mmCIF file of C-alpha atoms and ligand atoms in Angstrom:
data_model
loop_
_atom_site.group_PDB
_atom_site.id
_atom_site.type_symbol
_atom_site.label_atom_id
_atom_site.label_comp_id
_atom_site.label_asym_id
_atom_site.label_seq_id
_atom_site.Cartn_x
_atom_site.Cartn_y
_atom_site.Cartn_z
ATOM 1 C CA MET Q 2 27.228 14.092 11.756
ATOM 2 C CA PRO Q 3 27.466 10.408 10.654
ATOM 3 C CA LEU Q 4 24.571 8.954 8.462
ATOM 4 C CA PRO Q 5 22.707 5.902 9.900
ATOM 5 C CA GLU Q 6 23.961 2.636 8.738
ATOM 6 C CA GLY Q 7 22.958 1.816 5.080
ATOM 7 C CA ILE Q 8 22.333 5.542 4.309
ATOM 8 C CA GLU Q 9 24.660 6.956 1.518
ATOM 9 C CA SER Q 10 23.483 10.471 1.097
ATOM 10 C CA LEU Q 11 20.760 12.942 1.547
ATOM 11 C CA LEU Q 12 18.185 13.030 -1.298
ATOM 12 C CA PHE Q 13 15.574 15.647 -0.161
ATOM 13 C CA THR Q 14 15.504 17.425 3.244
ATOM 14 C CA ALA Q 15 12.405 17.698 5.390
ATOM 15 C CA ARG Q 16 12.157 21.368 4.430
ATOM 16 C CA GLU Q 17 12.335 20.587 0.693
ATOM 17 C CA ILE Q 18 9.638 17.791 1.253
ATOM 18 C CA GLN Q 19 7.380 20.027 3.082
ATOM 19 C CA ALA Q 20 7.630 22.869 0.565
ATOM 20 C CA ARG Q 21 6.766 20.485 -2.211
ATOM 21 C CA VAL Q 22 3.942 18.821 -0.280
ATOM 22 C CA LEU Q 23 2.386 22.209 0.307
ATOM 23 C CA GLU Q 24 2.631 22.948 -3.579
ATOM 24 C CA LEU Q 25 0.856 19.604 -4.240
ATOM 25 C CA GLY Q 26 -1.870 20.439 -1.556
ATOM 26 C CA GLN Q 27 -2.622 23.866 -3.123
ATOM 27 C CA GLN Q 28 -2.859 22.280 -6.592
ATOM 28 C CA ILE Q 29 -5.209 19.426 -5.507
ATOM 29 C CA SER Q 30 -7.201 21.941 -3.665
ATOM 30 C CA ARG Q 31 -7.786 23.999 -6.498
ATOM 31 C CA ASP Q 32 -8.548 21.100 -8.800
ATOM 32 C CA TYR Q 33 -11.063 19.513 -6.257
ATOM 33 C CA ALA Q 34 -12.717 22.784 -5.293
ATOM 34 C CA GLY Q 35 -16.298 22.179 -4.201
ATOM 35 C CA LYS Q 36 -15.642 18.481 -4.097
ATOM 36 C CA THR Q 37 -14.720 15.915 -1.309
ATOM 37 C CA PRO Q 38 -12.044 13.621 -2.550
ATOM 38 C CA LEU Q 39 -11.469 10.239 -1.133
ATOM 39 C CA LEU Q 40 -7.873 9.819 -0.410
ATOM 40 C CA VAL Q 41 -6.752 6.257 -0.839
ATOM 41 C CA GLY Q 42 -3.344 5.733 0.692
ATOM 42 C CA LEU Q 43 -1.480 2.647 -0.162
ATOM 43 C CA LEU Q 44 0.307 1.250 2.948
ATOM 44 C CA LYS Q 45 2.760 1.309 4.353
ATOM 45 C CA GLY Q 46 4.973 3.660 2.420
ATOM 46 C CA SER Q 47 2.542 6.634 1.961
ATOM 47 C CA PHE Q 48 1.518 6.921 5.565
ATOM 48 C CA ILE Q 49 3.638 10.057 6.382
ATOM 49 C CA PHE Q 50 3.150 11.624 2.921
ATOM 50 C CA LEU Q 51 -0.641 11.092 3.143
ATOM 51 C CA SER Q 52 -0.625 12.565 6.674
ATOM 52 C CA ASP Q 53 1.202 15.846 5.571
ATOM 53 C CA LEU Q 54 -0.658 16.120 2.213
ATOM 54 C CA ALA Q 55 -4.149 15.680 3.952
ATOM 55 C CA ARG Q 56 -3.140 18.686 6.271
ATOM 56 C CA ALA Q 57 -2.140 20.633 3.232
ATOM 57 C CA LEU Q 58 -5.558 20.458 1.601
ATOM 58 C CA SER Q 59 -8.098 23.253 2.128
ATOM 59 C CA VAL Q 60 -10.926 21.186 0.641
ATOM 60 C CA ASP Q 61 -12.849 18.615 2.673
ATOM 61 C CA ALA Q 62 -11.184 15.132 2.164
ATOM 62 C CA GLN Q 63 -11.886 11.613 3.480
ATOM 63 C CA VAL Q 64 -9.168 9.118 4.043
ATOM 64 C CA GLU Q 65 -9.059 5.281 3.654
ATOM 65 C CA PHE Q 66 -6.143 2.836 3.142
ATOM 66 C CA MET Q 67 -5.355 -0.288 1.155
ATOM 67 C CA VAL Q 68 -2.623 -2.799 1.637
ATOM 68 C CA VAL Q 69 -1.299 -4.373 -1.463
ATOM 69 C CA SER Q 70 1.834 -6.514 -2.034
ATOM 70 C CA SER Q 71 4.023 -5.126 -4.740
ATOM 71 C CA TYR Q 72 5.502 -8.126 -6.354
ATOM 72 C CA GLY Q 73 3.977 -11.330 -5.125
ATOM 73 C CA ASN Q 74 6.719 -13.962 -5.090
ATOM 74 C CA SER Q 75 9.144 -12.408 -7.469
ATOM 75 C CA GLN Q 76 9.777 -9.123 -9.198
ATOM 76 C CA GLU Q 77 9.540 -10.793 -12.575
ATOM 77 C CA ASN Q 78 6.128 -11.919 -11.630
ATOM 78 C CA SER Q 79 3.612 -9.160 -12.128
ATOM 79 C CA GLU Q 80 1.062 -10.424 -9.702
ATOM 80 C CA VAL Q 81 -0.147 -7.801 -7.381
ATOM 81 C CA ARG Q 82 -2.390 -8.987 -4.392
ATOM 82 C CA ILE Q 83 -4.770 -6.975 -2.163
ATOM 83 C CA LEU Q 84 -3.947 -7.806 1.562
ATOM 84 C CA PHE Q 85 -6.364 -5.195 2.930
ATOM 85 C CA ASP Q 86 -9.109 -3.853 0.657
ATOM 86 C CA LEU Q 87 -10.959 -0.446 1.120
ATOM 87 C CA PRO Q 88 -13.705 -1.070 3.688
ATOM 88 C CA VAL Q 89 -16.080 1.357 2.031
ATOM 89 C CA PRO Q 90 -18.124 1.452 -1.314
ATOM 90 C CA ILE Q 91 -16.627 4.079 -3.812
ATOM 91 C CA GLN Q 92 -19.280 4.312 -6.317
ATOM 92 C CA GLY Q 93 -19.638 7.796 -7.318
ATOM 93 C CA ARG Q 94 -16.788 8.985 -5.377
ATOM 94 C CA ASP Q 95 -13.619 11.242 -6.521
ATOM 95 C CA LEU Q 96 -10.635 8.998 -5.673
ATOM 96 C CA LEU Q 97 -7.192 10.388 -5.322
ATOM 97 C CA ILE Q 98 -4.832 7.422 -4.782
ATOM 98 C CA VAL Q 99 -1.829 8.362 -2.718
ATOM 99 C CA GLU Q 100 1.648 6.656 -3.247
ATOM 100 C CA ASP Q 101 5.029 7.261 -1.843
ATOM 101 C CA MET Q 102 6.784 6.021 -4.962
ATOM 102 C CA ILE Q 103 5.924 4.586 -8.385
ATOM 103 C CA ASP Q 104 8.572 2.368 -9.728
ATOM 104 C CA THR Q 105 7.691 -0.140 -12.245
ATOM 105 C CA GLY Q 106 4.052 0.943 -12.199
ATOM 106 C CA LEU Q 107 2.720 -2.389 -11.589
ATOM 107 C CA THR Q 108 1.321 -1.859 -8.267
ATOM 108 C CA LEU Q 109 -0.483 1.185 -9.222
ATOM 109 C CA ALA Q 110 -1.771 -0.082 -12.583
ATOM 110 C CA LYS Q 111 -3.307 -3.093 -10.741
ATOM 111 C CA VAL Q 112 -4.893 -0.769 -8.087
ATOM 112 C CA VAL Q 113 -6.309 1.662 -10.685
ATOM 113 C CA GLU Q 114 -7.750 -1.427 -12.636
ATOM 114 C CA ILE Q 115 -9.372 -2.672 -9.406
ATOM 115 C CA LEU Q 116 -10.786 0.550 -8.197
ATOM 116 C CA SER Q 117 -12.011 1.765 -11.488
ATOM 117 C CA ALA Q 118 -14.180 -1.423 -11.911
ATOM 118 C CA ARG Q 119 -16.073 -0.207 -8.716
ATOM 119 C CA ASN Q 120 -17.422 2.804 -10.720
ATOM 120 C CA PRO Q 121 -15.996 5.799 -8.908
ATOM 121 C CA ARG Q 122 -16.688 9.200 -10.391
ATOM 122 C CA SER Q 123 -12.911 9.937 -11.108
ATOM 123 C CA VAL Q 124 -9.632 8.371 -10.333
ATOM 124 C CA LYS Q 125 -6.529 10.312 -9.992
ATOM 125 C CA VAL Q 126 -3.107 9.552 -8.709
ATOM 126 C CA CYS Q 127 -0.595 11.548 -6.528
ATOM 127 C CA THR Q 128 2.784 10.247 -5.803
ATOM 128 C CA LEU Q 129 5.654 11.639 -3.736
ATOM 129 C CA LEU Q 130 8.453 10.091 -5.839
ATOM 130 C CA ASN Q 131 8.515 8.764 -9.357
ATOM 131 C CA LYS Q 132 11.235 6.706 -11.072
ATOM 132 C CA PRO Q 133 10.566 7.018 -14.761
ATOM 133 C CA SER Q 134 13.455 4.938 -15.944
ATOM 134 C CA ARG Q 135 11.938 1.840 -14.127
ATOM 135 C CA ARG Q 136 8.643 1.819 -15.670
ATOM 136 C CA ARG Q 137 7.317 -1.489 -17.111
ATOM 137 C CA VAL Q 138 3.664 -0.535 -17.543
ATOM 138 C CA PRO Q 139 2.446 2.844 -18.321
ATOM 139 C CA VAL Q 140 0.575 4.744 -15.703
ATOM 140 C CA ALA Q 141 -0.970 8.303 -15.535
ATOM 141 C CA ILE Q 142 0.229 10.490 -12.678
ATOM 142 C CA ASP Q 143 -1.730 13.427 -11.949
ATOM 143 C CA TYR Q 144 0.491 14.908 -9.124
ATOM 144 C CA ASN Q 145 4.108 14.174 -8.808
ATOM 145 C CA GLY Q 146 6.231 15.455 -6.135
ATOM 146 C CA PHE Q 147 9.721 14.554 -7.504
ATOM 147 C CA ASP Q 148 11.157 12.520 -10.460
ATOM 148 C CA ILE Q 149 14.338 10.563 -9.171
ATOM 149 C CA PRO Q 150 16.847 8.430 -10.842
ATOM 150 C CA ASP Q 151 16.892 4.645 -10.432
ATOM 151 C CA VAL Q 152 18.369 4.685 -6.779
ATOM 152 C CA PHE Q 153 17.190 3.020 -3.464
ATOM 153 C CA VAL Q 154 15.508 5.413 -1.238
ATOM 154 C CA ALA Q 155 14.373 5.460 2.439
ATOM 155 C CA GLY Q 156 12.895 8.063 4.898
ATOM 156 C CA TYR Q 157 9.629 9.841 5.135
ATOM 157 C CA GLY Q 158 7.588 6.604 5.180
ATOM 158 C CA ILE Q 159 9.823 4.622 3.010
ATOM 159 C CA ASP Q 160 11.764 1.722 4.471
ATOM 160 C CA TYR Q 161 15.287 0.228 4.224
ATOM 161 C CA ALA Q 162 14.627 -3.361 5.169
ATOM 162 C CA GLN Q 163 11.909 -2.083 7.238
ATOM 163 C CA LYS Q 164 13.985 0.466 9.025
ATOM 164 C CA TYR Q 165 14.127 4.241 8.718
ATOM 165 C CA ARG Q 166 10.547 4.867 7.813
ATOM 166 C CA ASN Q 167 10.458 7.549 10.569
ATOM 167 C CA LEU Q 168 13.192 9.491 9.056
ATOM 168 C CA PRO Q 169 11.951 13.024 8.549
ATOM 169 C CA TYR Q 170 14.082 13.357 5.247
ATOM 170 C CA LEU Q 171 14.673 11.224 2.152
ATOM 171 C CA ALA Q 172 17.930 9.577 1.762
ATOM 172 C CA VAL Q 173 19.686 7.420 -0.830
ATOM 173 C CA THR Q 174 20.433 4.063 0.540
ATOM 174 C CA MET Q 175 22.688 0.983 -0.275
ATOM 175 C CA LYS Q 176 20.815 -1.987 -1.581
ATOM 176 C CA ALA Q 177 18.795 -3.541 1.215
HETATM 177 C C1 PRP R 3 6.366 0.249 -2.820
HETATM 178 C C2 PRP R 3 5.613 1.472 -2.989
HETATM 179 C C3 PRP R 3 4.776 1.189 -3.990
HETATM 180 C C4 PRP R 3 5.415 0.228 -4.829
HETATM 181 C C5 PRP R 3 5.860 0.707 -6.097
HETATM 182 O O1 PRP R 3 5.708 -0.564 -1.702
HETATM 183 O O2 PRP R 3 4.962 1.997 -1.876
HETATM 184 O O3 PRP R 3 3.442 0.786 -3.614
HETATM 185 O O4 PRP R 3 6.475 -0.324 -4.102
HETATM 186 O O5 PRP R 3 6.527 -0.075 -6.833
HETATM 187 P P1 PRP R 3 6.168 -0.540 -8.348
HETATM 188 O O6 PRP R 3 5.754 0.674 -9.132
HETATM 189 O O7 PRP R 3 7.203 -1.237 -8.927
HETATM 190 O O8 PRP R 3 4.725 -1.350 -8.324
HETATM 191 P P2 PRP R 3 6.373 -1.640 -0.976
HETATM 192 O O9 PRP R 3 6.138 -3.084 -1.725
HETATM 193 O O10 PRP R 3 7.793 -1.304 -0.735
HETATM 194 O O11 PRP R 3 5.551 -1.634 0.238
HETATM 195 P P3 PRP R 3 5.518 -0.578 1.471
HETATM 196 O O12 PRP R 3 4.661 0.588 0.892
HETATM 197 O O13 PRP R 3 4.716 -1.400 2.709
HETATM 198 O O14 PRP R 3 6.906 -0.086 1.895
#
């Protein structure tokens, strides 16, 4: 079967993703036993991962979303802007930030800084994909689906020029 335009190769099948998401869900459920974590999804890329992860949890969880711009005007400019903020107070809550991908770490570092200043009880991070070779600022990752090399990726919520977020698998793409 020919791959969609711009897609170079398969990275993880839907089945491989589901297996890893279930493992993460079990691990998170053990760690948060007796608590009600607030899952903070960073849109748009995390929407499918968060949907599956939430259903893999056996603890009660609440869900909210934020929209942040990753790079501002330029990739060399570390400005990260909040386009849509959490609509609820988070003081005293156990936050689990849910990301599709951590690349330079700039987005996550800023979000952690902003949310930590609001006095939550705890802040942890769960990402589906991690590109350690691209890191520019250190970030602590508590739950990591997969380490991947420095390749462009699409599918399972992640876009290629705004396309392919709905692919059920993860693929390596050409440069968008
Ligand atoms: C991606 C991803 C992370 C961020 C990671 O978002 O979802 O939020 O980039 O990059 P960083 O570690 O270098 O900061 P993107 O800007 O592609 O937006 P999207 O989630 O709406 O697709």
